[in-house]
Each structure stands twice: as structure tokens, then as C-alpha cells.
């Protein structure tokens, strides 16, 4: 068993806060009520050991002096620097957040950097009467702009505890730069199948460049790229991650089935992983909503039970002052986590049963009723199980479940035959087991 994360300076904490700060440029007095003593008092009250701070939000504005982007016009001092100094002074970790896929400043100043659908419209449905954050094209010069922002942050805060990059979900972009790339590569933009190949290119360019930027000052800088879900079976991209954070607010659209299913899969990847819920009654940014303390206690206990460290999302008020009620709420759960984390650090999940993921087989990205159904059945039966992809070792398990829609090809058949010959048991439901 390894030692707790407090003995490993740059591993994720067990009691994290993800402090959202998406604050419109029209709001004045940003950070005017920030007080270092009050900040530290709230973090201590909540037994927090790590808090993610904002360098740049979805609006595209920065919360520190910048030579690359645009500092929030309602901010007249280095808020990120003040938060960082106050946080580090009490021994709390401070990863730093930058919005990557959304940026209103860049999208307004460089409309040709926007990601557009085949009709020339923004993917997020933005219209003059329906404002949404602007989604950026990673095939455009925006990616270089983003990397300059990342480098600026790690140069200013070389001892920060990681870089968190958000909204990593590129689509086929029919904007200026996406179409230019297709022309240069001889891709027929009118063929959806050919055009879809550009998504993989955008992903790879993004991961290579941003990870290098984050580690340009310190090669061991932790990096996490958030897409709201860890896609089962897509393990090639994980070389760009130092750890995983499983964003999964049960009342915020993810539901109560999502986190157990996700955790059962990532527990097999050999990486540190963090469960992320929110303090909100519903979802992100709900200032007036407070989750019942027992709900937060349950969610944090579940994270520990599934082998994860804990993160609770909050949204900082534009004034920069932490809400005392929120940190009292978080403390009810985190004091319990603090009492248990030493025996949880380094613990391994042990399973008798494995579910071969339908999402991993079909690339469904989250929308897999077959995986959810199998997971719910096994959880309600109080059975020990993992969720795996076909590249993992089947021999570690006594029983292998193929839920509903997993058809067989020669490669998978060979692995299943070997599993059965070694004494394993196979459970098939629905169409599983039929040839492709």
C-alpha cells in the first residue's frame, strides 16, 4: 500500500474543491471582497486539502495580469495570485484551471477561429437571442493562443499542483480553418465519413501541444483534460493525463448510475482517479442551491468505496468571497473523508466479475444503456465487479459478462475461447455472442 497523497506533493488530494469562476465581463468589482484570512478560514473549516483556482474562464477573461489574453475588465489586481498565495500558505494544494474549448474573448476577436457545423452555425446553438459560450476550433490558430496562455500560467506559478483544461470535445469543424485543413489534405468536406476523420487530428494536435505547454517549465506537472466523461475503451489519449477526474454531478445531468460505472472502469487503468460532484442542489453555477449534507456525505463515501479521491464543485461569487455555508456543508463530508483516507490511499479494488463494456466496443461515449443496466444489476446484487475493455486481461476474473449488444469478431472470439478454456464463466444477454 502506498502512503497518503499528502506525502506525494503533486498527486491529487483526497479532499478537493473545484472552484468554478465563470464570471461575465459586464460584472464590476471582481474580487473586491477577497480576504486571505477569511479564505484560509473557510478552507480549514471544510478540511480541504486542494482547491482548483481559475486562470481563465469560459468567457475567455483571465483573473491575473496577462500579456497573452484579456484580464477581466472588472478586476484591478492579481486575484489568482492572491488566492494562490493564501492557499499555499496553509499547506493546501492549488491546481490551476483554464477553459480550453470555450472562449468568448477569442471567439469575438477572431470569428474565423470558431468551430462551425456544416450549415455554418455554432455547434452549441448560439444565436443573437440565445447566447452561449463560443466553442473554438483546435485546427485554428486558437490552439497556439491557448498554449501561450498555459505557458504564461506555468511560468508565473511553476510550483502549482497541476493544470486542469476544460471542455475537450472537438466536433467536425466546417469553419475557415477546418475547411482549409480538409482542402489541404484532399478530404471531401461533403462526405461526412471523410470529414469525421478531422476530429482525430484535432484531438491529437490539441493533446500534444497543450500537454507540452503545461510541462514546459516542470516536466512532472500534473495535467488533466476534461470532457465531462472518461470514454471507455479510448485509452490511447491517456498518455497525456497524469490522473483522471470523473465529473459526475448526480443531479446535474449525469445521474446516480454514471459515477459507479465510470469508477469501475478507470479503477483498472492503473492511474489515480478523483470523483467530482458538486455542492449544488442541481448543477454547476447554482448560487442559491445547497445539497443536503447527507447527500454529500453519501457521495464522498461512495467515491472512497469505489477507490477514488474526492472533489466537490463550487462556484465562487464575483466578489471573490467564499460562502461560509458552502464550506460548512463541505466540511461535514470532508472531516469524515479525512478520518478514512489513510486506509484508502493505495488500496486496490478486487473483483470476481468483469463486464465487457458496450461503450468500449461501440464507441458510444457515455450513452450506453447496456453498460448501465449490467452495472445496476450487479450493484443491487452486492457483487464485486469491474468494467473492462477488450485490451484488458480477462484471466483476472472468474465471470465475464457481455451485456446485450456485444457481437463477436475473430479477435474477441480468441480471447473468449482462452478465458473459457482456463475455467472462466461467460454470461451473455440479448444479442451478445452473435457474430458481427
Coordinates of C-alpha atoms in Angstrom, one line a residue:
X1 CA 0.0 0.0 0.0
X2 CA 1.3 3.5 -0.9
X3 CA 1.4 6.4 1.5
X4 CA -1.4 9.0 1.5
X5 CA -1.2 11.7 -1.1
X6 CA -0.1 14.4 1.4
X7 CA 3.3 12.7 1.2
X8 CA 3.4 13.0 -2.6
X9 CA 3.3 16.7 -3.3
X10 CA 1.8 16.6 -6.8
X11 CA -0.7 13.8 -6.6
X12 CA -4.3 14.7 -6.3
X13 CA -5.7 15.5 -2.8
X14 CA -8.3 13.4 -1.2
X15 CA -10.4 16.5 -0.2
X16 CA -10.5 18.8 -3.2
X17 CA -12.7 21.7 -4.2
X18 CA -13.1 22.6 -7.9
X19 CA -13.8 26.3 -7.6
X20 CA -15.6 27.4 -10.8
X21 CA -15.4 31.1 -11.5
X22 CA -17.1 31.8 -14.8
X23 CA -17.8 35.5 -14.5
X24 CA -19.2 37.7 -17.2
X25 CA -17.0 40.7 -18.3
X26 CA -20.0 43.0 -17.6
X27 CA -19.8 42.3 -13.8
X28 CA -17.9 45.0 -11.8
X29 CA -15.9 44.7 -8.6
X30 CA -14.4 41.3 -9.3
X31 CA -12.6 40.0 -6.2
X32 CA -13.3 43.2 -4.3
X33 CA -14.3 41.2 -1.1
X34 CA -11.4 38.8 -1.3
X35 CA -9.8 38.4 2.1
X36 CA -6.9 36.0 2.6
X37 CA -7.7 35.3 6.3
X38 CA -11.4 34.5 5.5
X39 CA -10.3 32.4 2.5
X40 CA -8.0 30.3 4.7
X41 CA -10.6 30.0 7.5
X42 CA -13.2 28.6 5.1
X43 CA -10.7 26.1 3.7
X44 CA -9.7 24.9 7.2
X45 CA -13.4 24.7 8.2
X46 CA -14.1 22.4 5.3
X47 CA -11.0 20.3 5.8
X48 CA -10.0 21.0 2.2
X49 CA -6.5 19.8 1.1
X50 CA -6.7 21.0 -2.5
X51 CA -8.6 23.8 -4.4
X52 CA -8.5 24.4 -8.1
X53 CA -8.2 28.1 -9.0
X54 CA -9.1 29.9 -12.2
X55 CA -6.7 31.5 -14.6
X56 CA -9.2 31.8 -17.4
X57 CA -12.9 31.0 -17.6
X58 CA -15.4 30.2 -20.4
X59 CA -15.9 33.9 -21.0
X60 CA -12.3 34.0 -22.1
X61 CA -11.2 36.5 -19.5
X62 CA -8.2 36.0 -17.2
X63 CA -8.0 36.6 -13.4
X64 CA -4.4 37.6 -13.4
X65 CA -2.3 40.2 -15.3
X66 CA -1.7 38.7 -18.7
X67 CA 0.4 39.6 -21.8
X68 CA -1.5 37.0 -23.9
X69 CA -5.2 37.2 -23.2
X70 CA -7.5 39.8 -21.6
X71 CA -7.8 40.4 -17.9
X72 CA -11.3 40.7 -16.6
X73 CA -12.3 44.3 -17.1
X74 CA -13.9 44.4 -13.6
X75 CA -10.7 43.2 -11.9
X76 CA -8.0 45.6 -10.8
X77 CA -5.5 43.3 -9.1
X78 CA -4.0 39.8 -9.4
X79 CA -6.8 37.7 -7.9
X80 CA -5.4 34.4 -9.0
X81 CA -2.0 35.3 -7.4
X82 CA -3.7 36.4 -4.1
X83 CA -5.8 33.2 -4.0
X84 CA -2.7 31.1 -4.8
X85 CA -0.6 32.7 -2.1
X86 CA -3.3 32.4 0.6
X87 CA -3.9 28.7 -0.4
X88 CA -0.3 27.6 -0.4
X89 CA 0.5 29.5 2.9
X90 CA -1.7 26.9 4.8
X91 CA -0.4 23.9 3.0
X92 CA -3.3 23.4 0.7
X93 CA -2.6 22.3 -2.9
X94 CA -3.5 24.7 -5.8
X95 CA -4.0 23.2 -9.3
X96 CA -4.9 25.9 -11.9
X97 CA -7.8 25.8 -14.4
X98 CA -8.0 27.2 -17.9
X99 CA -11.1 26.9 -20.1
X100 CA -9.7 25.3 -23.3
X101 CA -12.7 24.5 -25.6
X102 CA -14.7 27.6 -24.9
X103 CA -13.5 31.2 -25.1
X104 CA -15.8 34.2 -25.8
X105 CA -13.0 36.7 -26.0
X106 CA -11.0 34.7 -28.6
X107 CA -14.2 33.9 -30.5
X108 CA -15.3 37.5 -30.6
X109 CA -11.9 38.9 -31.7
X110 CA -11.2 36.0 -34.2
X111 CA -14.5 34.8 -35.6
X112 CA -12.6 32.6 -38.0
X113 CA -11.4 30.5 -35.0
X114 CA -14.9 29.3 -34.2
X115 CA -16.0 25.7 -34.6
X116 CA -19.0 25.6 -37.0
X117 CA -21.3 22.9 -38.2
X118 CA -21.9 22.0 -41.9
X119 CA -24.5 24.8 -42.1
X120 CA -22.0 27.4 -40.8
X121 CA -23.7 27.6 -37.4
X122 CA -22.1 27.3 -34.0
X123 CA -22.4 23.7 -32.6
X124 CA -23.8 25.0 -29.3
X125 CA -26.8 26.6 -30.9
X126 CA -25.7 30.2 -30.2
X127 CA -27.8 32.9 -31.8
X128 CA -28.1 36.6 -31.0
X129 CA -31.2 35.9 -28.9
X130 CA -29.8 32.7 -27.4
X131 CA -26.3 33.4 -26.1
X132 CA -24.0 30.5 -25.4
X133 CA -20.2 30.3 -24.9
X134 CA -18.3 30.3 -28.1
X135 CA -16.7 26.9 -29.0
X136 CA -13.3 27.1 -30.6
X137 CA -11.7 25.1 -33.4
X138 CA -8.5 23.3 -32.4
X139 CA -7.4 23.2 -36.0
X140 CA -7.2 27.0 -36.0
X141 CA -4.5 29.4 -34.6
X142 CA -6.7 29.4 -31.4
X143 CA -4.7 26.3 -30.2
X144 CA -1.4 28.3 -30.3
X145 CA -3.1 31.2 -28.4
X146 CA -4.3 28.7 -25.8
X147 CA -0.9 27.2 -25.4
X148 CA 0.6 30.6 -24.9
X149 CA -1.9 31.2 -22.1
X150 CA -0.9 27.9 -20.5
X151 CA 2.8 28.6 -20.7
X152 CA 2.2 32.0 -19.1
X153 CA 0.4 30.4 -16.2
X154 CA 3.1 27.7 -15.5
X155 CA 5.8 30.3 -15.8
X156 CA 4.1 32.5 -13.2
X157 CA 3.1 29.6 -10.9
X158 CA 5.8 26.9 -11.5
X159 CA 5.0 25.2 -8.2
X160 CA 1.3 24.9 -8.8
X161 CA -0.2 21.4 -8.3
X162 CA -1.5 20.8 -11.8
X163 CA -3.2 22.2 -14.9
X164 CA -6.9 21.5 -15.4
X165 CA -8.0 22.0 -19.0
X166 CA -11.8 22.0 -19.7
X167 CA -14.3 21.2 -22.5
X168 CA -12.1 18.9 -24.6
X169 CA -14.8 17.8 -27.1
X170 CA -14.0 18.8 -30.7
X171 CA -16.5 18.3 -33.5
X172 CA -16.0 18.2 -37.2
X173 CA -15.4 21.9 -37.9
X174 CA -16.6 23.4 -41.1
X175 CA -15.3 26.8 -40.1
X176 CA -12.5 28.6 -42.0
X177 CA -9.6 26.5 -40.6
X178 CA -11.4 23.2 -40.6
X179 CA -12.3 23.6 -44.3
X180 CA -8.8 24.8 -45.1
X181 CA -7.3 21.6 -43.5
X182 CA -9.7 19.4 -45.5
X183 CA -8.7 21.1 -48.7
X184 CA -5.0 20.7 -48.0
X185 CA -5.4 17.0 -47.2
X186 CA -7.7 16.2 -50.1
X187 CA -10.6 15.5 -47.8
X188 CA -14.1 15.8 -49.3
X189 CA -16.0 18.1 -46.9
X190 CA -19.3 16.9 -48.4
X191 CA -18.5 13.3 -47.3
X192 CA -19.4 13.0 -43.6
X193 CA -17.2 10.0 -43.1
X194 CA -14.1 11.7 -44.6
X195 CA -14.8 14.9 -42.7
X196 CA -15.2 13.0 -39.4
X197 CA -11.5 11.9 -39.7
X198 CA -10.5 15.5 -38.9
X199 CA -11.8 15.1 -35.3
X200 CA -9.0 12.7 -34.5
X201 CA -6.5 15.1 -36.0
X202 CA -7.8 18.0 -33.9
X203 CA -7.7 15.8 -30.8
X204 CA -4.1 14.8 -31.3
X205 CA -2.9 18.3 -32.1
X206 CA -4.7 19.6 -29.0
X207 CA -3.3 16.9 -26.6
X208 CA 0.3 17.1 -27.9
X209 CA 0.5 20.9 -27.8
X210 CA -1.3 21.6 -24.6
X211 CA 0.4 18.9 -22.6
X212 CA 3.8 20.1 -23.8
X213 CA 2.8 23.7 -22.9
X214 CA 1.7 22.6 -19.4
X215 CA 5.0 20.8 -18.9
X216 CA 7.2 23.4 -20.5
X217 CA 8.6 24.6 -17.1
X218 CA 8.3 21.5 -15.0
X219 CA 8.2 18.0 -16.7
X220 CA 6.3 16.4 -13.8
X221 CA 3.4 18.9 -13.9
X222 CA 0.1 17.1 -13.4
X223 CA -2.3 17.6 -16.3
X224 CA -5.9 16.7 -16.7
X225 CA -8.1 17.2 -19.8
X226 CA -11.8 17.3 -19.0
X227 CA -14.6 16.3 -21.4
X228 CA -17.2 15.5 -18.7
X229 CA -16.7 11.8 -19.1
X230 CA -13.8 9.3 -19.4
X231 CA -14.6 7.4 -22.6
X232 CA -14.3 3.6 -22.0
X233 CA -12.0 1.9 -24.5
X234 CA -10.3 5.1 -25.6
X235 CA -7.0 4.5 -23.8
X236 CA -4.6 5.9 -26.3
X237 CA -5.2 9.5 -25.2
X238 CA -4.4 8.7 -21.5
X239 CA -0.7 9.1 -22.1
X240 CA -1.4 12.8 -22.0
X241 CA -3.0 12.6 -18.5
X242 CA -1.4 12.4 -15.1
X243 CA -4.6 11.3 -13.4
X244 CA -8.3 11.2 -14.0
X245 CA -11.2 13.3 -12.6
X246 CA -14.6 11.8 -13.0
X247 CA -17.0 14.7 -13.4
X248 CA -20.3 13.3 -12.3
X249 CA -22.9 15.5 -10.6
X250 CA -25.8 13.1 -9.9
X251 CA -28.4 15.9 -10.0
X252 CA -26.7 17.8 -12.8
X253 CA -27.3 15.6 -15.8
X254 CA -25.0 12.6 -15.0
X255 CA -27.5 10.7 -12.8
X256 CA -26.6 8.3 -10.0
X257 CA -25.6 5.5 -12.4
X258 CA -22.8 7.3 -14.1
X259 CA -20.1 7.5 -11.3
X260 CA -20.1 3.9 -10.2
X261 CA -19.9 2.7 -13.9
X262 CA -17.1 5.2 -14.7
X263 CA -15.2 4.4 -11.5
X264 CA -15.5 0.6 -12.1
X265 CA -13.7 1.1 -15.4
X266 CA -11.0 3.6 -14.5
X267 CA -10.0 1.5 -11.5
X268 CA -8.5 -0.9 -14.0
X269 CA -6.2 1.7 -15.7
X270 CA -3.5 2.0 -13.0
X271 CA -4.0 5.7 -12.5
X272 CA -5.0 7.9 -9.6
X273 CA -8.6 9.0 -10.1
X274 CA -10.9 11.5 -8.4
X275 CA -14.7 11.6 -8.2
X276 CA -16.2 15.0 -8.8
X277 CA -19.6 16.0 -7.5
X278 CA -21.0 19.4 -6.6
X279 CA -22.2 21.3 -3.6
X280 CA -25.2 22.4 -5.7
X281 CA -28.8 21.1 -5.3
X282 CA -28.9 20.7 -9.0
X283 CA -25.9 21.6 -11.3
X284 CA -23.0 23.9 -11.8
X285 CA -23.3 27.6 -11.0
X286 CA -26.5 27.3 -8.9
X287 CA -25.6 30.0 -6.4
X288 CA -28.8 29.6 -4.3
X289 CA -28.8 25.8 -4.1
X290 CA -27.2 23.7 -1.4
X291 CA -27.1 19.9 -1.4
X292 CA -28.3 18.2 1.7
X293 CA -25.3 17.3 3.9
X294 CA -26.3 13.7 3.9
X295 CA -26.3 13.6 0.1
X296 CA -22.7 15.0 0.0
X297 CA -21.6 12.6 2.8
X298 CA -23.0 9.7 0.8
X299 CA -21.4 10.8 -2.5
X300 CA -18.0 11.2 -0.9
X301 CA -18.3 7.9 0.9
X302 CA -19.1 6.3 -2.4
X303 CA -16.0 7.8 -4.0
X304 CA -13.8 6.3 -1.3
X305 CA -15.6 2.9 -1.7
X306 CA -15.0 2.9 -5.4
X307 CA -11.3 3.7 -5.0
X308 CA -11.5 7.4 -5.8
X309 CA -10.3 10.6 -4.1
X310 CA -12.9 13.3 -3.6
X311 CA -13.7 16.6 -5.3
X312 CA -16.7 18.9 -4.7
X313 CA -17.5 21.6 -7.1
X314 CA -18.3 25.2 -6.0
X315 CA -18.9 28.5 -7.9
X316 CA -17.1 31.5 -6.4
X317 CA -19.1 34.7 -6.1
X318 CA -17.8 37.5 -8.3
X319 CA -16.8 39.4 -5.1
X320 CA -14.2 36.7 -4.5
X321 CA -15.5 35.9 -1.1
X322 CA -16.1 32.2 -0.3
X323 CA -19.6 31.3 1.0
X324 CA -19.3 30.2 4.7
X325 CA -22.4 28.0 4.4
X326 CA -20.9 26.1 1.5
X327 CA -17.7 25.3 3.3
X328 CA -19.6 24.3 6.4
X329 CA -21.5 21.9 4.2
X330 CA -18.4 20.5 2.5
X331 CA -16.8 20.1 5.9
X332 CA -19.5 17.7 7.1
X333 CA -18.3 15.3 4.4
X334 CA -14.6 16.0 4.3
X335 CA -14.0 15.6 8.0
X336 CA -15.3 12.0 7.5
X337 CA -13.1 11.6 4.5
X338 CA -10.0 12.8 6.4
X339 CA -10.7 10.1 9.1
X340 CA -10.7 7.4 6.5
X341 CA -8.3 8.4 3.7
X342 CA -5.2 6.8 5.3
X343 CA -6.6 3.3 4.9
X344 CA -8.0 4.2 1.4
X345 CA -4.7 5.5 -0.1
X346 CA -3.2 2.9 -2.3
X347 CA -5.9 0.4 -1.7
X348 CA -6.7 -1.9 -4.7
X349 CA -10.2 -2.8 -5.9
X350 CA -10.6 -6.6 -6.0
X351 CA -13.3 -8.2 -8.3
X352 CA -14.7 -11.6 -9.1
X353 CA -16.7 -10.4 -12.1
X354 CA -16.0 -8.2 -15.1
X355 CA -18.4 -6.5 -17.5
X356 CA -17.0 -6.1 -21.0
X357 CA -18.1 -2.5 -21.8
X358 CA -20.6 -1.9 -24.6
X359 CA -19.3 1.7 -24.8
X360 CA -15.8 0.4 -25.3
X361 CA -16.9 -1.9 -28.1
X362 CA -19.2 0.6 -29.9
X363 CA -17.6 4.0 -29.1
X364 CA -20.9 5.3 -27.8
X365 CA -19.3 7.9 -25.5
X366 CA -21.5 7.7 -22.4
X367 CA -24.8 6.8 -23.9
X368 CA -24.7 3.0 -23.2
X369 CA -27.8 1.6 -21.7
X370 CA -26.3 -1.9 -21.8
X371 CA -23.4 -0.9 -19.5
X372 CA -25.8 1.0 -17.2
X373 CA -28.2 -2.0 -16.9
X374 CA -25.5 -4.5 -16.2
X375 CA -23.9 -2.2 -13.6
X376 CA -27.2 -1.5 -11.8
X377 CA -28.0 -5.2 -11.7
X378 CA -24.6 -6.2 -10.2
X379 CA -24.6 -3.3 -7.7
X380 CA -28.1 -4.2 -6.5
X381 CA -26.9 -7.8 -6.1
X382 CA -23.9 -6.6 -4.0
X383 CA -21.5 -8.4 -6.3
X384 CA -17.8 -7.4 -6.8
X385 CA -17.2 -6.4 -10.4
X386 CA -15.1 -4.3 -12.7
X387 CA -15.9 -2.8 -16.1
X388 CA -13.3 -3.6 -18.7
X389 CA -12.4 -3.2 -22.4
X390 CA -11.2 -5.9 -24.7
X391 CA -7.5 -5.0 -24.3
X392 CA -7.6 -5.8 -20.6
X393 CA -6.7 -9.2 -19.1
X394 CA -9.8 -11.4 -18.9
X395 CA -8.0 -14.1 -16.8
X396 CA -8.1 -11.9 -13.7
X397 CA -11.8 -12.6 -13.3
X398 CA -13.9 -15.7 -12.7
X399 CA -17.0 -14.5 -14.6
X400 CA -17.2 -12.3 -17.7
X401 CA -20.5 -10.6 -18.6
X402 CA -21.2 -9.4 -22.2
X403 CA -24.2 -7.1 -21.8
X404 CA -26.9 -7.1 -24.6
X405 CA -25.2 -5.9 -27.7
X406 CA -21.6 -7.2 -27.9
X407 CA -21.2 -9.1 -31.2
X408 CA -18.1 -11.3 -31.7
X409 CA -15.3 -10.8 -34.2
X410 CA -12.3 -13.2 -34.6
X411 CA -10.0 -11.2 -32.2
X412 CA -12.6 -11.2 -29.4
X413 CA -13.5 -14.8 -30.0
X414 CA -9.9 -15.9 -29.5
X415 CA -9.8 -14.1 -26.1
X416 CA -13.2 -15.5 -25.0
X417 CA -12.1 -19.1 -26.0
X418 CA -8.9 -18.7 -23.9
X419 CA -10.9 -17.4 -21.0
X420 CA -13.4 -20.4 -21.1
X421 CA -10.6 -22.9 -21.6
X422 CA -8.9 -21.6 -18.4
X423 CA -12.1 -22.2 -16.4
X424 CA -13.8 -18.9 -16.6
X425 CA -17.6 -18.5 -16.9
X426 CA -19.3 -16.4 -19.6
X427 CA -22.7 -14.7 -19.2
X428 CA -24.3 -13.4 -22.4
X429 CA -27.5 -11.3 -22.7
X430 CA -29.5 -10.0 -25.6
X431 CA -27.6 -10.2 -28.9
X432 CA -24.2 -10.7 -27.2
X433 CA -22.3 -13.7 -28.6
X434 CA -23.6 -13.4 -32.1
X435 CA -21.2 -12.8 -35.0
X436 CA -20.8 -9.2 -36.2

